[in-house]
Amino acid sequence: EILRALLDDMTTHLAPELTNDLSLLRVGVQDELGTVLMHQGKFPESEALLRHTLELNIALRGETDPRCTESMNSLALLLSRQG
């Protein structure tokens, strides 16, 4: 929660030209956090973050970007672990 609040706060106070860079940073942080939560067995929290990360990756980079594929893979791994 603290990390999400910090990222939200940073987004509202940055100049518009830096917002996209922060969004890309946020996607990376959320992906890592989602993966950590998955390894901790916190599946609902992980799933929410990984789904949101995938949505952001698609919006920011487009479906054909390799990082979107990585996000899809992370989400698929989580869903397979959930059963």
mmCIF file with all atom_site columns, C-alpha atoms in Angstrom:
data_model
loop_
_atom_site.group_PDB
_atom_site.id
_atom_site.type_symbol
_atom_site.label_atom_id
_atom_site.label_alt_id
_atom_site.label_comp_id
_atom_site.label_asym_id
_atom_site.label_entity_id
_atom_site.label_seq_id
_atom_site.pdbx_PDB_ins_code
_atom_site.Cartn_x
_atom_site.Cartn_y
_atom_site.Cartn_z
_atom_site.occupancy
_atom_site.B_iso_or_equiv
_atom_site.pdbx_formal_charge
_atom_site.auth_seq_id
_atom_site.auth_comp_id
_atom_site.auth_asym_id
_atom_site.auth_atom_id
_atom_site.pdbx_PDB_model_num
ATOM 1  C CA . GLU A 1 1  ? 0.000  0.000   0.000   1.00 0.00 ? 1  GLU A CA 1
ATOM 2  C CA . ILE A 1 2  ? 2.800  2.427   0.827   1.00 0.00 ? 2  ILE A CA 1
ATOM 3  C CA . LEU A 1 3  ? 4.492  1.878   -2.523  1.00 0.00 ? 3  LEU A CA 1
ATOM 4  C CA . ARG A 1 4  ? 1.246  2.371   -4.431  1.00 0.00 ? 4  ARG A CA 1
ATOM 5  C CA . ALA A 1 5  ? 0.491  5.576   -2.520  1.00 0.00 ? 5  ALA A CA 1
ATOM 6  C CA . LEU A 1 6  ? 3.977  6.898   -3.239  1.00 0.00 ? 6  LEU A CA 1
ATOM 7  C CA . LEU A 1 7  ? 3.674  6.180   -6.947  1.00 0.00 ? 7  LEU A CA 1
ATOM 8  C CA . ASP A 1 8  ? 0.242  7.815   -7.057  1.00 0.00 ? 8  ASP A CA 1
ATOM 9  C CA . ASP A 1 9  ? 1.563  10.876  -5.249  1.00 0.00 ? 9  ASP A CA 1
ATOM 10 C CA . MET A 1 10 ? 4.539  11.167  -7.590  1.00 0.00 ? 10 MET A CA 1
ATOM 11 C CA . THR A 1 11 ? 2.274  10.984  -10.620 1.00 0.00 ? 11 THR A CA 1
ATOM 12 C CA . THR A 1 12 ? 0.146  13.912  -9.486  1.00 0.00 ? 12 THR A CA 1
ATOM 13 C CA . HIS A 1 13 ? 3.141  16.184  -8.823  1.00 0.00 ? 13 HIS A CA 1
ATOM 14 C CA . LEU A 1 14 ? 5.234  15.576  -11.942 1.00 0.00 ? 14 LEU A CA 1
ATOM 15 C CA . ALA A 1 15 ? 5.343  17.659  -15.057 1.00 0.00 ? 15 ALA A CA 1
ATOM 16 C CA . PRO A 1 16 ? 3.200  16.176  -17.841 1.00 0.00 ? 16 PRO A CA 1
ATOM 17 C CA . GLU A 1 17 ? 6.236  15.267  -19.956 1.00 0.00 ? 17 GLU A CA 1
ATOM 18 C CA . LEU A 1 18 ? 7.514  12.991  -17.172 1.00 0.00 ? 18 LEU A CA 1
ATOM 19 C CA . THR A 1 19 ? 4.209  11.236  -16.547 1.00 0.00 ? 19 THR A CA 1
ATOM 20 C CA . ASN A 1 20 ? 4.762  8.582   -19.249 1.00 0.00 ? 20 ASN A CA 1
ATOM 21 C CA . ASP A 1 21 ? 8.225  7.756   -17.873 1.00 0.00 ? 21 ASP A CA 1
ATOM 22 C CA . LEU A 1 22 ? 6.769  7.360   -14.399 1.00 0.00 ? 22 LEU A CA 1
ATOM 23 C CA . SER A 1 23 ? 3.984  5.193   -15.783 1.00 0.00 ? 23 SER A CA 1
ATOM 24 C CA . LEU A 1 24 ? 6.577  2.875   -17.315 1.00 0.00 ? 24 LEU A CA 1
ATOM 25 C CA . LEU A 1 25 ? 8.446  2.782   -14.000 1.00 0.00 ? 25 LEU A CA 1
ATOM 26 C CA . ARG A 1 26 ? 5.201  2.044   -12.188 1.00 0.00 ? 26 ARG A CA 1
ATOM 27 C CA . VAL A 1 27 ? 4.449  -0.875  -14.502 1.00 0.00 ? 27 VAL A CA 1
ATOM 28 C CA . GLY A 1 28 ? 7.848  -2.396  -13.760 1.00 0.00 ? 28 GLY A CA 1
ATOM 29 C CA . VAL A 1 29 ? 7.475  -1.957  -10.010 1.00 0.00 ? 29 VAL A CA 1
ATOM 30 C CA . GLN A 1 30 ? 3.949  -3.391  -10.027 1.00 0.00 ? 30 GLN A CA 1
ATOM 31 C CA . ASP A 1 31 ? 5.103  -6.412  -12.022 1.00 0.00 ? 31 ASP A CA 1
ATOM 32 C CA . GLU A 1 32 ? 7.892  -7.121  -9.542  1.00 0.00 ? 32 GLU A CA 1
ATOM 33 C CA . LEU A 1 33 ? 5.585  -6.602  -6.572  1.00 0.00 ? 33 LEU A CA 1
ATOM 34 C CA . GLY A 1 34 ? 2.967  -8.900  -8.117  1.00 0.00 ? 34 GLY A CA 1
ATOM 35 C CA . THR A 1 35 ? 5.585  -11.590 -8.580  1.00 0.00 ? 35 THR A CA 1
ATOM 36 C CA . VAL A 1 36 ? 6.804  -11.238 -4.986  1.00 0.00 ? 36 VAL A CA 1
ATOM 37 C CA . LEU A 1 37 ? 3.238  -11.504 -3.688  1.00 0.00 ? 37 LEU A CA 1
ATOM 38 C CA . MET A 1 38 ? 2.727  -14.637 -5.799  1.00 0.00 ? 38 MET A CA 1
ATOM 39 C CA . HIS A 1 39 ? 5.800  -16.262 -4.251  1.00 0.00 ? 39 HIS A CA 1
ATOM 40 C CA . GLN A 1 40 ? 4.471  -15.327 -0.811  1.00 0.00 ? 40 GLN A CA 1
ATOM 41 C CA . GLY A 1 41 ? 1.211  -17.121 -1.606  1.00 0.00 ? 41 GLY A CA 1
ATOM 42 C CA . LYS A 1 42 ? -0.813 -13.897 -1.611  1.00 0.00 ? 42 LYS A CA 1
ATOM 43 C CA . PHE A 1 43 ? -2.668 -14.857 -4.761  1.00 0.00 ? 43 PHE A CA 1
ATOM 44 C CA . PRO A 1 44 ? -5.592 -12.378 -4.743  1.00 0.00 ? 44 PRO A CA 1
ATOM 45 C CA . GLU A 1 45 ? -3.277 -9.376  -4.250  1.00 0.00 ? 45 GLU A CA 1
ATOM 46 C CA . SER A 1 46 ? -0.843 -10.716 -6.814  1.00 0.00 ? 46 SER A CA 1
ATOM 47 C CA . GLU A 1 47 ? -3.550 -11.340 -9.375  1.00 0.00 ? 47 GLU A CA 1
ATOM 48 C CA . ALA A 1 48 ? -4.943 -7.820  -9.056  1.00 0.00 ? 48 ALA A CA 1
ATOM 49 C CA . LEU A 1 49 ? -1.510 -6.270  -9.549  1.00 0.00 ? 49 LEU A CA 1
ATOM 50 C CA . LEU A 1 50 ? -0.498 -8.543  -12.415 1.00 0.00 ? 50 LEU A CA 1
ATOM 51 C CA . ARG A 1 51 ? -3.781 -7.951  -14.261 1.00 0.00 ? 51 ARG A CA 1
ATOM 52 C CA . HIS A 1 52 ? -3.408 -4.198  -13.837 1.00 0.00 ? 52 HIS A CA 1
ATOM 53 C CA . THR A 1 53 ? 0.228  -4.410  -14.980 1.00 0.00 ? 53 THR A CA 1
ATOM 54 C CA . LEU A 1 54 ? -0.819 -6.239  -18.127 1.00 0.00 ? 54 LEU A CA 1
ATOM 55 C CA . GLU A 1 55 ? -3.495 -3.646  -18.874 1.00 0.00 ? 55 GLU A CA 1
ATOM 56 C CA . LEU A 1 56 ? -0.992 -0.804  -18.415 1.00 0.00 ? 56 LEU A CA 1
ATOM 57 C CA . ASN A 1 57 ? 1.651  -2.529  -20.522 1.00 0.00 ? 57 ASN A CA 1
ATOM 58 C CA . ILE A 1 58 ? -0.808 -2.965  -23.380 1.00 0.00 ? 58 ILE A CA 1
ATOM 59 C CA . ALA A 1 59 ? -1.978 0.654   -23.098 1.00 0.00 ? 59 ALA A CA 1
ATOM 60 C CA . LEU A 1 60 ? 1.534  2.118   -22.882 1.00 0.00 ? 60 LEU A CA 1
ATOM 61 C CA . ARG A 1 61 ? 3.483  -0.186  -25.157 1.00 0.00 ? 61 ARG A CA 1
ATOM 62 C CA . GLY A 1 62 ? 1.030  -2.048  -27.372 1.00 0.00 ? 62 GLY A CA 1
ATOM 63 C CA . GLU A 1 63 ? 0.146  -5.750  -27.442 1.00 0.00 ? 63 GLU A CA 1
ATOM 64 C CA . THR A 1 64 ? 3.168  -6.768  -29.513 1.00 0.00 ? 64 THR A CA 1
ATOM 65 C CA . ASP A 1 65 ? 5.785  -5.444  -27.081 1.00 0.00 ? 65 ASP A CA 1
ATOM 66 C CA . PRO A 1 66 ? 7.819  -8.234  -25.434 1.00 0.00 ? 66 PRO A CA 1
ATOM 67 C CA . ARG A 1 67 ? 7.091  -6.793  -21.980 1.00 0.00 ? 67 ARG A CA 1
ATOM 68 C CA . CYS A 1 68 ? 3.393  -7.447  -22.579 1.00 0.00 ? 68 CYS A CA 1
ATOM 69 C CA . THR A 1 69 ? 4.257  -11.074 -23.242 1.00 0.00 ? 69 THR A CA 1
ATOM 70 C CA . GLU A 1 70 ? 6.235  -11.138 -19.986 1.00 0.00 ? 70 GLU A CA 1
ATOM 71 C CA . SER A 1 71 ? 3.209  -9.717  -18.138 1.00 0.00 ? 71 SER A CA 1
ATOM 72 C CA . MET A 1 72 ? 0.957  -12.351 -19.700 1.00 0.00 ? 72 MET A CA 1
ATOM 73 C CA . ASN A 1 73 ? 3.422  -15.037 -18.659 1.00 0.00 ? 73 ASN A CA 1
ATOM 74 C CA . SER A 1 74 ? 3.534  -13.791 -15.058 1.00 0.00 ? 74 SER A CA 1
ATOM 75 C CA . LEU A 1 75 ? -0.254 -13.796 -14.880 1.00 0.00 ? 75 LEU A CA 1
ATOM 76 C CA . ALA A 1 76 ? -0.464 -17.254 -16.471 1.00 0.00 ? 76 ALA A CA 1
ATOM 77 C CA . LEU A 1 77 ? 2.053  -18.617 -13.960 1.00 0.00 ? 77 LEU A CA 1
ATOM 78 C CA . LEU A 1 78 ? 0.014  -17.202 -11.095 1.00 0.00 ? 78 LEU A CA 1
ATOM 79 C CA . LEU A 1 79 ? -3.225 -18.650 -12.427 1.00 0.00 ? 79 LEU A CA 1
ATOM 80 C CA . SER A 1 80 ? -1.616 -22.075 -12.882 1.00 0.00 ? 80 SER A CA 1
ATOM 81 C CA . ARG A 1 81 ? -0.369 -21.988 -9.291  1.00 0.00 ? 81 ARG A CA 1
ATOM 82 C CA . GLN A 1 82 ? -3.849 -21.155 -8.059  1.00 0.00 ? 82 GLN A CA 1
ATOM 83 C CA . GLY A 1 83 ? -5.212 -24.210 -9.804  1.00 0.00 ? 83 GLY A CA 1
#
